[in-house]
Amino acid sequence: MKKAKKYLKLFTSCFYISAFTFGGGFVIIPLMRRKFVEDLKWLEESEMMDLTAIAQSSPGAIAVNAAILTGYKIGGIFGAAVAVFATILPPMLIITAISFFYDAFRENEIVSAVLKGMQAGVAAVICDVVLKMGGGVFKEKNALYIVLMAAAFVLTFFLDINAAYIVLGSIALAVIVLSLKYLIVHRRKKKTAEDKKDVAEEKIVKEREEDDIKGKGESAEEEEKR
Amino acid sequence: MIYLDLFWVFVQVGLFSIGGGYAAIPIIQSHVVEQNGWLTMTAFTDLITIAEMTPGPIAINSATFVGIKVGGIWGGIIATLGCILPSAVIVSLLAFLYYRFRKMNFVRDTLAFLRPVIVALIASAGLSILILSFWGEGGFSPDASALNIASVIIFAAAMFFLRKYKANPIYVMLGAGVLGAVFYLLL
């Protein structure tokens, strides 16, 4: 009985949050934080931050991913299913209604003029996102990232390569480069550890922990900026 | 079999749109407009507009819309399920791993690597929409008379409010719609 109530609460919470997330993406994160961390106390603050990072770095919509993670925490796989269903239901219902009117809508002179204006507006919104995200990439001052960005643009815009292949290719490249990096770092650490024995090892562990904390702090800052 | 095609296309959209939101746009354009011809570039841009104006992720909105256009209600349901399937599998697995190990460094590093690529993909999709808006379905042309001056003005005004005042995109688009009505109906 208590369990059923919990799932019902999960369903209504996710449904409500999804129905009010306009534009998708990151907007859902603060809404989820207020509901699940502050109101219901189902998640801890740091947990929410980690879940956000996972939701953002996994394939698919952030809202759907975040719902799966929260649902999983609350009720395992079944909880995840309930949360996802509640999250996709509002947009599905609304878009279904709109798509039946779309053709009649498009024929209308006024609607068509408004949509034509909005086309330029959407182009501006996307350009703004690109400038913001691209600025972030340039700020890292990593030549490899800039080359990757230029190469991906040429491949997709001028050569019409399927975007999915480009993503797949860069994941493969990331795995290769990161594996090499981890391998080199690991070997270097082993060497110093052998030279200086236990004392050095302790220091490295400490440094690594500090790096981790620093990394987390940075990603939190990035989020706040957004 | 249209349902199977829909399902498979949106599984790919779900699988390869990493980073959420706008990252789905280039993948959808690639499959839905360029490869299958299910939507024209104009209808696709309308779809992005509708997705921005309504609640819910762009990928889910697009899956439902394209699914219904191509295969009715069942098409909409199948496309949407296809879209969330990769998330469901991969994120459930990551959730399991997270609660087991609480460490996600490799995922974070891979994301840092992917971000520039995703920016480039979104830029390419944005440029396609910009060209459509400025020159229509015919595409870019150096002929000045083919340029749609009203669209250029609306674009410039929208950019100004977005960059200078960090205006909410929904309001910017509403404003662009009003300007569109004024320019195309009254002038």
Coordinates of C-alpha atoms in Angstrom, one line a residue:
Chain A
M1 CA 0.0 0.0 0.0
K2 CA 2.8 2.4 1.0
K3 CA 4.7 1.4 -2.0
A4 CA 1.8 2.1 -4.4
K5 CA 1.5 5.6 -2.8
K6 CA 5.2 6.2 -3.4
Y7 CA 5.0 5.2 -7.1
L8 CA 1.9 7.4 -7.5
K9 CA 3.8 10.4 -6.0
L10 CA 6.7 9.6 -8.3
F11 CA 4.3 9.6 -11.3
T12 CA 2.5 12.8 -10.4
S13 CA 5.8 14.6 -9.6
C14 CA 7.4 13.7 -12.9
F15 CA 4.3 14.4 -14.9
Y16 CA 4.0 17.8 -13.3
I17 CA 7.6 18.7 -13.8
S18 CA 7.6 17.6 -17.5
A19 CA 4.4 19.5 -18.2
F20 CA 6.1 22.7 -17.2
T21 CA 9.5 22.3 -18.7
F22 CA 9.4 24.6 -21.7
G23 CA 12.2 24.3 -24.2
G24 CA 13.7 21.1 -22.6
G25 CA 17.2 20.6 -21.6
F26 CA 18.6 22.0 -18.4
V27 CA 15.4 23.8 -17.3
I28 CA 14.3 20.5 -15.8
I29 CA 17.2 20.2 -13.4
P30 CA 16.3 23.0 -11.0
L31 CA 12.7 21.9 -11.0
M32 CA 13.7 18.3 -10.1
R33 CA 16.0 19.5 -7.4
R34 CA 13.3 21.5 -5.7
K35 CA 10.9 18.6 -5.9
F36 CA 13.1 15.6 -5.1
V37 CA 15.8 17.2 -2.9
E38 CA 14.0 19.9 -1.1
D39 CA 10.3 18.9 -1.0
L40 CA 10.3 15.1 -0.9
K41 CA 13.9 14.6 0.4
W42 CA 14.3 11.5 -1.8
L43 CA 17.7 12.6 -3.0
E44 CA 20.7 14.3 -1.4
E45 CA 22.2 17.5 -2.9
S46 CA 25.4 15.9 -4.0
E47 CA 23.6 12.9 -5.4
M48 CA 21.5 15.2 -7.5
M49 CA 24.6 16.8 -8.9
D50 CA 26.1 13.5 -9.9
L51 CA 22.8 12.4 -11.4
T52 CA 22.8 15.6 -13.4
A53 CA 26.3 14.9 -14.7
I54 CA 25.2 11.4 -15.8
A55 CA 22.0 12.6 -17.3
Q56 CA 23.9 15.2 -19.3
S57 CA 26.6 12.9 -20.5
S58 CA 24.4 10.0 -21.5
P59 CA 22.6 9.7 -24.9
G60 CA 19.1 11.0 -25.1
A61 CA 17.1 13.9 -23.7
I62 CA 18.3 15.2 -20.3
A63 CA 14.8 15.2 -18.9
V64 CA 14.2 11.6 -19.8
N65 CA 17.6 10.5 -18.4
A66 CA 17.1 12.4 -15.2
A67 CA 13.7 10.8 -14.7
I68 CA 15.2 7.3 -15.2
L69 CA 18.0 8.0 -12.6
T70 CA 15.6 9.4 -10.0
G71 CA 13.0 6.7 -10.6
Y72 CA 15.8 4.1 -10.4
K73 CA 16.9 5.4 -7.0
I74 CA 13.4 5.5 -5.6
G75 CA 12.0 2.2 -7.0
G76 CA 14.6 0.3 -9.0
I77 CA 13.8 -0.6 -12.7
F78 CA 10.1 -0.4 -12.1
G79 CA 10.5 3.1 -10.6
A80 CA 12.5 4.2 -13.6
A81 CA 9.8 2.9 -15.9
V82 CA 7.1 4.9 -14.0
A83 CA 9.2 8.0 -14.1
V84 CA 9.9 7.8 -17.8
F85 CA 6.3 7.2 -18.7
A86 CA 5.2 10.2 -16.6
T87 CA 7.9 12.3 -18.2
I88 CA 7.1 11.6 -21.9
L89 CA 3.3 11.6 -21.5
P90 CA 2.7 15.4 -21.4
P91 CA 4.8 16.3 -24.5
M92 CA 3.3 13.3 -26.4
L93 CA -0.3 14.4 -25.7
I94 CA 0.4 18.1 -26.6
I95 CA 2.3 17.2 -29.8
T96 CA -0.3 14.7 -30.9
A97 CA -3.0 17.4 -30.6
I98 CA -0.8 20.0 -32.5
S99 CA 0.2 17.6 -35.3
F100 CA -3.5 17.0 -36.2
F101 CA -4.0 20.7 -36.6
Y102 CA -0.6 21.5 -38.2
D103 CA -1.6 21.2 -41.9
A104 CA -4.8 23.3 -41.5
F105 CA -2.7 25.7 -39.3
R106 CA 0.1 26.0 -41.9
E107 CA -2.5 27.0 -44.7
N108 CA -3.7 29.9 -42.6
E109 CA -2.2 33.2 -43.8
I110 CA -1.7 34.6 -40.3
V111 CA -0.2 31.5 -38.8
S112 CA 2.1 31.1 -41.8
A113 CA 3.4 34.7 -41.3
V114 CA 3.9 34.1 -37.6
L115 CA 5.8 30.9 -38.3
K116 CA 7.9 32.6 -40.9
G117 CA 8.9 35.2 -38.3
M118 CA 9.6 32.5 -35.7
Q119 CA 11.9 30.7 -38.2
A120 CA 14.3 33.7 -38.0
G121 CA 13.8 33.7 -34.2
V122 CA 14.7 29.9 -33.9
A123 CA 17.8 30.5 -36.1
A124 CA 18.8 33.2 -33.7
V125 CA 18.2 31.0 -30.6
I126 CA 20.3 28.2 -32.1
C127 CA 23.1 30.7 -33.1
D128 CA 23.1 32.0 -29.5
V129 CA 23.4 28.5 -28.1
V130 CA 26.3 27.8 -30.5
L131 CA 28.1 31.0 -29.6
K132 CA 27.8 30.2 -25.9
M133 CA 28.9 26.6 -26.2
G134 CA 31.6 27.4 -28.8
G135 CA 32.9 30.2 -26.5
G136 CA 33.3 27.6 -23.8
V137 CA 35.3 25.3 -26.1
F138 CA 37.6 28.1 -27.1
K139 CA 38.1 29.1 -23.5
E140 CA 39.7 25.7 -22.7
K141 CA 42.5 26.7 -25.1
N142 CA 43.0 23.1 -26.2
A143 CA 44.0 22.9 -29.8
L144 CA 42.7 19.4 -30.2
Y145 CA 39.2 20.5 -29.3
I146 CA 39.3 23.4 -31.8
V147 CA 40.5 21.1 -34.6
L148 CA 37.8 18.5 -33.7
M149 CA 35.1 21.2 -33.8
A150 CA 36.3 22.5 -37.2
A151 CA 36.6 19.0 -38.6
A152 CA 33.1 18.0 -37.4
F153 CA 31.6 21.2 -38.9
V154 CA 33.2 20.5 -42.4
L155 CA 32.1 16.9 -42.3
T156 CA 28.5 17.6 -41.5
F157 CA 27.8 20.9 -43.2
F158 CA 29.9 20.6 -46.5
L159 CA 30.2 16.9 -46.9
D160 CA 26.7 15.9 -45.6
I161 CA 28.0 13.1 -43.5
N162 CA 25.4 11.6 -41.2
A163 CA 25.7 13.3 -37.8
A164 CA 25.3 9.9 -36.0
Y165 CA 28.5 8.6 -37.7
I166 CA 30.4 11.8 -36.6
V167 CA 29.3 11.3 -33.0
L168 CA 30.2 7.6 -33.2
G169 CA 33.6 8.4 -34.7
S170 CA 34.4 10.9 -32.0
I171 CA 33.4 8.5 -29.2
A172 CA 35.8 6.0 -30.7
L173 CA 38.5 8.6 -30.9
A174 CA 37.8 9.7 -27.3
V175 CA 38.1 6.1 -26.0
I176 CA 41.4 5.7 -27.8
V177 CA 42.9 9.0 -26.7
L178 CA 41.7 8.7 -23.1
S179 CA 42.9 5.1 -22.8
L180 CA 46.4 6.1 -24.0
K181 CA 46.3 9.0 -21.5
Y182 CA 45.3 6.8 -18.6
L183 CA 47.9 4.3 -19.6
I184 CA 50.7 6.9 -19.7
V185 CA 49.6 8.5 -16.4
H186 CA 49.3 5.1 -14.8
R187 CA 52.8 4.1 -15.9
R188 CA 54.3 7.4 -14.7
K189 CA 52.7 7.1 -11.3
K190 CA 54.0 3.6 -11.0
K191 CA 57.5 4.7 -11.7
T192 CA 57.5 7.5 -9.1
A193 CA 55.9 5.3 -6.6
E194 CA 58.7 2.7 -7.1
D195 CA 61.3 5.5 -6.6
K196 CA 59.9 7.0 -3.5
K197 CA 57.8 4.1 -2.2
D198 CA 55.0 4.5 0.2
V199 CA 55.3 8.2 1.0
A200 CA 55.0 9.2 -2.6
E201 CA 52.1 6.9 -3.1
E202 CA 50.2 8.5 -0.3
K203 CA 50.8 11.9 -1.8
I204 CA 49.6 10.8 -5.3
V205 CA 46.4 9.4 -3.8
K206 CA 45.9 12.7 -2.0
E207 CA 46.6 14.7 -5.2
R208 CA 44.2 12.6 -7.1
E209 CA 41.5 13.1 -4.5
E210 CA 42.1 16.9 -4.7
D211 CA 41.9 16.7 -8.5
D212 CA 38.6 15.0 -8.2
I213 CA 37.2 17.5 -5.8
K214 CA 38.5 20.3 -8.0
G215 CA 36.9 18.7 -11.1
K216 CA 33.6 18.5 -9.3
G217 CA 33.8 22.1 -8.2
E218 CA 34.4 23.2 -11.7
S219 CA 31.5 21.3 -13.1
A220 CA 29.2 22.8 -10.4
E221 CA 30.4 26.3 -11.4
E222 CA 29.7 25.6 -15.0
E223 CA 26.2 24.5 -14.1
E224 CA 25.6 27.7 -12.1
K225 CA 26.6 29.8 -15.1
R226 CA 24.0 28.0 -17.2
Chain B
M1 CA 7.7 -1.4 -43.2
I2 CA 7.2 2.1 -42.1
Y3 CA 6.9 1.4 -38.4
L4 CA 10.2 -0.4 -38.4
D5 CA 11.8 2.5 -40.3
L6 CA 10.4 5.0 -37.8
F7 CA 11.5 3.0 -34.8
W8 CA 15.0 2.5 -36.1
V9 CA 15.5 6.2 -37.1
F10 CA 14.4 7.4 -33.7
V11 CA 16.5 4.7 -31.9
Q12 CA 19.5 6.4 -33.6
V13 CA 18.2 9.9 -32.6
G14 CA 18.0 8.7 -29.0
L15 CA 21.4 7.0 -29.2
F16 CA 23.5 9.7 -30.8
S17 CA 22.0 12.9 -29.4
I18 CA 24.5 13.3 -26.5
G19 CA 24.3 16.4 -24.4
G20 CA 20.6 16.8 -24.6
G21 CA 18.3 19.4 -26.1
Y22 CA 19.8 21.0 -29.2
A23 CA 22.2 18.0 -29.8
A24 CA 19.2 16.1 -31.2
I25 CA 18.5 18.7 -33.9
P26 CA 21.3 17.7 -36.4
I27 CA 20.6 14.0 -36.0
I28 CA 16.9 14.5 -36.7
Q29 CA 17.6 16.7 -39.7
S30 CA 20.1 14.1 -41.1
H31 CA 17.6 11.3 -40.9
V32 CA 14.1 12.8 -41.2
V33 CA 14.8 15.6 -43.8
E34 CA 17.8 14.5 -45.8
Q35 CA 17.7 10.7 -45.9
N36 CA 14.0 9.8 -45.7
G37 CA 12.4 12.9 -46.9
W38 CA 9.6 12.6 -44.3
L39 CA 9.6 16.4 -43.7
T40 CA 10.6 19.4 -45.8
M41 CA 13.2 21.8 -44.4
T42 CA 10.3 24.2 -43.7
A43 CA 8.2 21.7 -41.8
F44 CA 11.3 20.6 -39.9
T45 CA 12.0 24.2 -38.9
D46 CA 8.3 24.6 -37.8
L47 CA 8.8 21.4 -35.8
I48 CA 11.8 22.9 -34.0
T49 CA 9.7 26.0 -33.4
I50 CA 6.8 24.0 -32.0
A51 CA 9.2 21.9 -29.8
E52 CA 10.7 25.1 -28.4
M53 CA 7.2 26.5 -27.6
T54 CA 5.8 23.4 -25.9
P55 CA 6.9 21.5 -22.8
G56 CA 9.2 18.5 -23.2
P57 CA 12.5 17.6 -24.8
I58 CA 13.0 18.4 -28.5
A59 CA 13.7 14.7 -29.3
I60 CA 10.5 13.5 -27.7
N61 CA 8.4 16.2 -29.4
S62 CA 10.0 15.5 -32.8
A63 CA 9.5 11.7 -32.4
T64 CA 5.8 12.1 -31.7
F65 CA 5.3 14.7 -34.5
V66 CA 7.2 12.9 -37.2
G67 CA 5.8 9.5 -36.1
I68 CA 2.2 10.8 -36.4
K69 CA 2.9 12.5 -39.8
V70 CA 4.4 9.4 -41.2
G71 CA 2.4 6.6 -39.5
G72 CA -0.5 8.0 -37.6
I73 CA -1.0 7.6 -33.8
W74 CA 0.8 4.3 -33.7
G75 CA 3.7 5.8 -35.7
G76 CA 3.9 8.5 -33.0
I77 CA 3.9 6.0 -30.1
I78 CA 6.5 3.7 -31.8
A79 CA 8.8 6.6 -32.8
T80 CA 8.7 8.0 -29.2
L81 CA 9.4 4.6 -27.7
G82 CA 12.3 4.1 -30.1
C83 CA 13.6 7.5 -29.0
I84 CA 13.7 6.6 -25.3
L85 CA 14.9 3.0 -25.7
P86 CA 18.7 3.8 -25.8
S87 CA 18.4 6.1 -22.8
A88 CA 16.4 3.5 -20.9
V89 CA 19.0 0.8 -21.4
I90 CA 22.2 2.9 -21.1
V91 CA 21.1 5.2 -18.2
S92 CA 19.6 2.3 -16.2
L93 CA 23.0 0.6 -16.6
L94 CA 24.8 3.8 -15.5
A95 CA 22.4 4.2 -12.6
F96 CA 23.3 0.7 -11.5
L97 CA 27.0 1.3 -11.8
Y98 CA 26.8 4.7 -10.1
Y99 CA 25.0 3.3 -7.0
R100 CA 27.6 0.5 -7.0
F101 CA 30.8 2.4 -7.5
R102 CA 29.9 6.2 -7.3
K103 CA 32.7 7.0 -9.8
M104 CA 32.1 8.4 -13.2
N105 CA 35.4 9.9 -14.3
F106 CA 35.6 8.2 -17.6
V107 CA 32.1 9.3 -18.6
R108 CA 33.0 12.9 -17.7
D109 CA 36.3 12.8 -19.7
T110 CA 34.5 11.4 -22.7
L111 CA 31.9 14.1 -22.6
A112 CA 34.6 16.8 -22.5
F113 CA 36.0 15.3 -25.7
L114 CA 32.6 15.2 -27.4
R115 CA 31.5 18.7 -26.6
P116 CA 33.3 20.5 -29.4
V117 CA 32.0 18.0 -31.9
I118 CA 28.4 18.5 -30.7
V119 CA 28.8 22.3 -30.9
A120 CA 29.9 21.9 -34.5
L121 CA 26.9 19.7 -35.3
I122 CA 24.5 22.1 -33.7
A123 CA 26.2 25.0 -35.6
S124 CA 25.6 23.2 -38.9
A125 CA 21.9 22.6 -38.2
G126 CA 21.6 26.2 -37.1
L127 CA 23.2 27.4 -40.3
S128 CA 20.8 25.3 -42.4
I129 CA 17.8 26.9 -40.6
L130 CA 19.4 30.4 -41.0
I131 CA 19.8 29.8 -44.8
L132 CA 16.2 28.5 -45.0
S133 CA 15.0 31.6 -43.2
F134 CA 17.0 34.0 -45.3
W135 CA 16.7 32.5 -48.8
G136 CA 13.8 29.9 -48.6
E137 CA 13.8 26.3 -49.7
G138 CA 16.0 27.1 -52.7
G139 CA 19.1 27.5 -50.5
F140 CA 21.9 30.1 -50.4
S141 CA 22.2 32.4 -53.4
P142 CA 24.5 35.3 -54.0
D143 CA 21.7 37.2 -55.7
A144 CA 20.7 40.1 -53.3
S145 CA 17.1 40.2 -54.5
A146 CA 16.6 36.6 -53.3
L147 CA 17.4 37.6 -49.8
N148 CA 14.5 38.0 -47.4
I149 CA 15.1 41.3 -45.8
A150 CA 12.3 40.9 -43.2
S151 CA 13.9 37.7 -41.9
V152 CA 17.3 39.3 -41.7
I153 CA 15.8 42.1 -39.6
I154 CA 14.0 39.7 -37.3
F155 CA 17.1 37.6 -36.9
A156 CA 19.2 40.6 -36.0
A157 CA 16.7 41.9 -33.5
A158 CA 16.4 38.4 -31.9
M159 CA 20.2 38.1 -31.7
F160 CA 20.4 41.5 -30.1
F161 CA 18.0 40.6 -27.3
L162 CA 19.5 37.2 -26.7
R163 CA 23.1 38.4 -26.6
K164 CA 22.7 41.7 -24.9
Y165 CA 19.8 41.0 -22.4
K166 CA 20.0 37.2 -22.2
A167 CA 16.3 37.1 -23.0
N168 CA 14.3 34.0 -22.5
P169 CA 14.2 32.1 -25.9
I170 CA 10.4 31.6 -25.6
Y171 CA 9.8 35.3 -25.4
V172 CA 12.3 36.0 -28.2
M173 CA 10.4 33.5 -30.4
L174 CA 7.0 35.0 -29.5
G175 CA 8.4 38.4 -30.4
A176 CA 9.8 37.1 -33.7
G177 CA 6.3 35.6 -34.5
V178 CA 4.7 39.0 -33.8
L179 CA 7.3 40.8 -36.0
G180 CA 6.7 38.1 -38.7
A181 CA 2.9 38.8 -38.7
V182 CA 3.6 42.6 -38.9
F183 CA 6.1 42.3 -41.8
Y184 CA 4.4 39.7 -43.9
L185 CA 0.7 40.7 -43.5
L186 CA 0.8 44.5 -43.1
L187 CA 3.9 45.6 -45.1

